[in-house]
Amino acid sequence: MTHDSRHAHDGLADALLDLLRAHDPEIAGLMQNERDRQQTTLELIASENHVSPAVMHPMGSWLTNKYAEGYPGARYYGGCVFHDQIETIARDRANQLFGSRFANVQPHSGAQANMAVFMALMAPGDTFASLVLKDGGHLSHGMKINFSGAYFKPVHYPLHYTPTHAEFERIDYDAARKVCMETRPKVVMCGYSAYPRVIDFARFRAIADECGALLVADIAHIAGLVAAGVHPSPFPHAHVVTTTTHKTLRGPRGGLILTSDEELAKKIDKAVFPGVQGGPLMHVIASKAVAFGEALRPEFKAYQQQVVANARSLAAALIKHGFRITSGGTDNHLMLVDLRTKSDSLTGADAEKWLEAAGIVCNKNGIPDDPRPPRVTSGLRLGTPAITTRGLNTADMVTLAAWIDRVLSASGAENATTQVRAQVKSMCERYPLA
Ligand SMILES: *Cc1c(COP(=O)(O)O)cnc(C)c1O
């Protein structure tokens, strides 16, 4: 974004906040606080990003007023002529971006997308294979109290847990094959929330074919990398691909389902509506279309390449400071830091709290085989999508690693935290958000 257009957008955002302030000062004040928080802190939560003003605009617009149950050309309400065109553009752009034939842009979130796909591909009680949450999977891949674990039967495939193994903390594909051949799942799920390595979709497809399952790739985290060709595509291997649109893809909060199989596409459309949702969020679908349009531009590829370069640089710098990175590094936008190599008593919960006080926002995360419970953990998950959006480069990653080390080595002591907080603030000023 140019300096002038950033300035213009700031002015518009101020004017809109002023309008809201006159109407509802309480919420306007909190929105301004959140705007300031984002502007003055470094966002390392791997699943978050900062959308452009163009992506933001449709979400706060008159498009929210419309009921458009159904699909383009087949709605249950009148007055959908422009919504039909918006949704058609969103679908076409999504297919162009990922190389699929059919797109459903209506899921309200990634979990809703998975729920619809489960409903389309399985009957309640059916078995599916996935990676368990504590190894980097997602709660919608079979957690007991989630729909996926309550109404379907998950079986889990493992990582390599032996430190001396060359593939330590990576997916154990041979064991995955064995689990699938023994349990004959209807669906094999791949794609994760905290896995720093390339996923071998072809290998998963071979496993799915051999055990008679459909392969679903949930690329919620890596969708932007895939769209930019920085991570291999799940197509043509996966039968169905689900994703969020708000993580590396840098669109609005929402879900997306893709396939190139016409029969599956029909089942998926029915499962989304009327299966698990009513009216689509047309204001969000318009934002998805804008985000897909941005992702089709050459700048997006450069952005994703920088996301990965920054992640590598940050991981390498943290290793130099004595932190262990699970699996020895990263191929994508995120890494898991094993804090125990720094200090036996250092937990993910403490690290998250101390870093936040210094203006470095991230989340505690279990590492594979973590002896500590999920509310404590021995790890931190760090991601570079949001800080790369604001313009940080690989040299800044070396600085950032030193700040992280300083705060954690000082156990969050006040003088260290205060000093780093000031340095973070001035870096944020150098890289303002649009
Ligand atoms: C984030 C994520 C989701 C769910 O996204 P929500 O929009 O929060 O429901 C699903 N699958 C994976 C692998 C994810 O990382």
Coordinates of N, CA, C and O in Angstrom, one line a residue, residues 153-222:
K153 N -15.9 -41.5 14.4 CA -14.9 -42.3 15.1 C -13.5 -42.0 14.6 O -13.2 -42.5 13.6
P154 N -12.8 -41.2 15.3 CA -11.4 -40.9 14.9 C -10.4 -42.0 15.2 O -10.5 -42.6 16.3
V155 N -9.5 -42.3 14.3 CA -8.3 -43.1 14.6 C -7.2 -42.2 14.2 O -7.3 -41.4 13.3
H156 N -6.1 -42.3 15.0 CA -5.0 -41.3 14.8 C -3.7 -42.0 14.3 O -3.4 -43.1 14.8
Y157 N -3.1 -41.3 13.4 CA -1.8 -41.8 12.9 C -0.7 -41.0 13.6 O -0.9 -39.8 14.0
P158 N 0.5 -41.6 13.8 CA 1.5 -40.9 14.6 C 2.5 -40.1 13.9 O 2.6 -40.1 12.7
L159 N 3.3 -39.4 14.7 CA 4.6 -38.8 14.2 C 5.7 -39.8 14.5 O 5.4 -40.8 15.2
H160 N 6.9 -39.5 14.1 CA 8.1 -40.2 14.6 C 8.4 -39.6 16.0 O 8.7 -38.4 16.1
Y161 N 8.4 -40.4 17.0 CA 8.6 -39.9 18.4 C 10.0 -40.2 18.9 O 10.4 -39.8 20.1
T162 N 10.9 -40.9 18.1 CA 12.2 -41.2 18.6 C 13.2 -40.2 18.2 O 13.4 -39.9 17.0
P163 N 13.8 -39.5 19.2 CA 14.7 -38.4 18.9 C 15.8 -38.7 17.9 O 16.3 -37.8 17.2
T164 N 16.3 -40.0 17.9 CA 17.4 -40.3 17.1 C 17.0 -40.6 15.6 O 17.8 -40.7 14.7
H165 N 15.7 -40.7 15.4 CA 15.2 -41.0 14.0 C 15.4 -39.8 13.1 O 15.2 -38.6 13.5
A166 N 15.8 -40.0 11.9 CA 16.0 -38.9 10.9 C 14.8 -38.1 10.7 O 14.9 -36.9 10.4
E167 N 13.6 -38.7 10.9 CA 12.3 -38.0 10.6 C 11.7 -37.6 11.9 O 10.4 -37.5 12.0
F168 N 12.4 -37.5 13.0 CA 11.9 -37.1 14.3 C 10.9 -36.0 14.3 O 11.2 -34.9 13.7
E169 N 9.7 -36.2 14.8 CA 8.6 -35.2 14.9 C 8.0 -34.9 13.6 O 7.2 -34.0 13.5
R170 N 8.3 -35.7 12.6 CA 7.6 -35.6 11.3 C 6.6 -36.7 11.2 O 6.7 -37.7 12.0
I171 N 5.6 -36.6 10.3 CA 4.6 -37.7 10.1 C 5.3 -39.0 9.8 O 6.2 -39.1 8.9
D172 N 4.8 -40.0 10.5 CA 5.3 -41.4 10.2 C 4.3 -42.0 9.2 O 3.3 -42.6 9.5
Y173 N 4.7 -41.9 7.9 CA 3.8 -42.3 6.8 C 3.6 -43.8 6.8 O 2.5 -44.3 6.5
D174 N 4.6 -44.6 7.2 CA 4.5 -46.0 7.2 C 3.5 -46.4 8.3 O 2.6 -47.3 8.1
A175 N 3.6 -45.8 9.4 CA 2.7 -46.1 10.5 C 1.3 -45.6 10.1 O 0.3 -46.3 10.5
A176 N 1.2 -44.5 9.4 CA -0.2 -44.0 9.0 C -0.8 -45.1 8.1 O -2.0 -45.4 8.2
R177 N 0.0 -45.6 7.2 CA -0.6 -46.6 6.3 C -1.1 -47.8 7.1 O -2.2 -48.3 6.8
K178 N -0.3 -48.2 8.1 CA -0.6 -49.4 8.9 C -1.9 -49.1 9.6 O -2.9 -50.0 9.6
V179 N -2.1 -48.0 10.3 CA -3.3 -47.6 11.0 C -4.5 -47.7 10.0 O -5.5 -48.2 10.4
C180 N -4.3 -47.1 8.8 CA -5.4 -47.1 7.9 C -5.8 -48.4 7.3 O -7.0 -48.7 7.1
M181 N -4.8 -49.3 7.1 CA -5.1 -50.6 6.6 C -5.8 -51.5 7.7 O -6.6 -52.3 7.4
E182 N -5.5 -51.2 8.9 CA -6.1 -52.0 10.0 C -7.5 -51.5 10.3 O -8.4 -52.3 10.7
T183 N -7.8 -50.2 10.2 CA -9.1 -49.6 10.6 C -10.0 -49.3 9.5 O -11.2 -49.0 9.7
R184 N -9.5 -49.3 8.2 CA -10.3 -49.0 7.0 C -11.2 -47.8 7.2 O -12.4 -47.9 7.1
P185 N -10.6 -46.6 7.4 CA -11.4 -45.4 7.6 C -12.1 -45.0 6.3 O -11.7 -45.4 5.2
K186 N -13.3 -44.3 6.4 CA -14.0 -43.7 5.2 C -13.2 -42.5 4.6 O -13.3 -42.3 3.4
V187 N -12.6 -41.8 5.5 CA -11.9 -40.6 5.2 C -10.5 -40.5 5.8 O -10.4 -40.9 7.0
V188 N -9.5 -40.1 5.1 CA -8.2 -39.8 5.7 C -8.0 -38.3 5.6 O -8.2 -37.7 4.6
M189 N -7.8 -37.7 6.8 CA -7.6 -36.3 6.9 C -6.1 -36.0 7.0 O -5.4 -36.6 7.8
C190 N -5.6 -35.0 6.2 CA -4.3 -34.5 6.4 C -4.4 -33.0 6.4 O -5.4 -32.4 5.9
G191 N -3.4 -32.3 6.9 CA -3.4 -30.8 7.1 C -3.6 -30.5 8.5 O -4.4 -31.2 9.2
Y192 N -2.8 -29.5 9.1 CA -2.7 -29.4 10.5 C -2.7 -28.0 11.0 O -2.6 -27.0 10.2
S193 N -2.7 -27.8 12.3 CA -2.6 -26.5 12.9 C -1.3 -26.1 13.5 O -1.0 -24.9 13.7
A194 N -0.4 -27.1 13.7 CA 0.9 -26.8 14.3 C 1.9 -27.8 13.8 O 2.5 -28.6 14.6
Y195 N 2.1 -27.9 12.5 CA 3.0 -28.8 11.9 C 3.9 -28.0 10.9 O 3.4 -27.4 10.0
P196 N 5.2 -27.9 11.2 CA 6.1 -27.0 10.5 C 6.7 -27.6 9.2 O 7.5 -26.9 8.6
R197 N 6.3 -28.8 8.8 CA 6.9 -29.4 7.6 C 6.0 -29.6 6.5 O 4.8 -29.6 6.6
V198 N 6.6 -29.8 5.3 CA 5.8 -30.0 4.1 C 5.0 -31.3 4.2 O 5.5 -32.3 4.8
I199 N 3.8 -31.3 3.8 CA 2.9 -32.5 3.8 C 3.0 -33.2 2.4 O 2.8 -32.5 1.4
D200 N 3.2 -34.5 2.5 CA 3.3 -35.3 1.3 C 1.9 -35.8 0.9 O 1.5 -36.8 1.3
F201 N 1.2 -34.9 0.1 CA -0.2 -35.3 -0.3 C -0.3 -36.5 -1.1 O -1.2 -37.3 -1.0
A202 N 0.7 -36.7 -2.0 CA 0.7 -37.9 -2.9 C 0.8 -39.2 -2.1 O 0.1 -40.2 -2.4
R203 N 1.6 -39.1 -1.0 CA 1.8 -40.3 -0.2 C 0.5 -40.6 0.6 O 0.1 -41.7 0.7
F204 N -0.2 -39.5 1.0 CA -1.5 -39.7 1.7 C -2.5 -40.3 0.7 O -3.3 -41.1 1.1
R205 N -2.5 -39.8 -0.5 CA -3.4 -40.3 -1.5 C -3.2 -41.8 -1.8 O -4.2 -42.6 -1.9
A206 N -1.9 -42.2 -1.8 CA -1.7 -43.7 -2.0 C -2.2 -44.5 -0.9 O -2.8 -45.5 -1.1
I207 N -2.1 -43.9 0.4 CA -2.6 -44.6 1.5 C -4.1 -44.7 1.4 O -4.8 -45.8 1.7
A208 N -4.8 -43.6 1.1 CA -6.2 -43.5 1.0 C -6.7 -44.5 -0.1 O -7.7 -45.3 0.2
D209 N -6.1 -44.5 -1.2 CA -6.5 -45.5 -2.3 C -6.4 -46.9 -1.8 O -7.2 -47.7 -2.0
E210 N -5.3 -47.2 -1.1 CA -5.0 -48.6 -0.7 C -6.0 -49.1 0.3 O -6.5 -50.2 0.3
C211 N -6.5 -48.2 1.2 CA -7.4 -48.6 2.2 C -8.9 -48.3 1.9 O -9.8 -48.5 2.6
G212 N -9.1 -47.7 0.7 CA -10.4 -47.5 0.2 C -11.1 -46.2 0.8 O -12.3 -46.2 1.0
A213 N -10.3 -45.2 1.1 CA -10.8 -44.0 1.8 C -10.8 -42.8 0.8 O -10.1 -42.9 -0.2
L214 N -11.5 -41.8 1.1 CA -11.4 -40.5 0.4 C -10.3 -39.7 1.2 O -10.3 -39.7 2.4
L215 N -9.5 -38.9 0.4 CA -8.5 -38.0 1.1 C -9.1 -36.6 1.2 O -9.4 -36.0 0.2
V216 N -9.1 -36.1 2.4 CA -9.5 -34.7 2.6 C -8.2 -34.0 3.1 O -7.6 -34.4 4.1
A217 N -7.8 -32.9 2.4 CA -6.7 -32.1 2.9 C -7.3 -30.8 3.5 O -7.9 -30.0 2.8
D218 N -7.0 -30.6 4.8 CA -7.4 -29.4 5.4 C -6.2 -28.4 5.5 O -5.4 -28.5 6.3
I219 N -6.2 -27.5 4.5 CA -5.0 -26.6 4.4 C -5.2 -25.2 5.0 O -4.7 -24.2 4.6
A220 N -6.1 -25.3 6.1 CA -6.4 -24.0 6.8 C -5.2 -23.1 7.1 O -5.2 -21.9 6.8
H221 N -4.1 -23.7 7.5 CA -2.9 -22.9 7.9 C -2.1 -22.5 6.6 O -1.6 -21.4 6.6
I222 N -2.0 -23.4 5.7 CA -1.0 -23.2 4.6 C -1.6 -22.8 3.3 O -0.9 -22.7 2.3

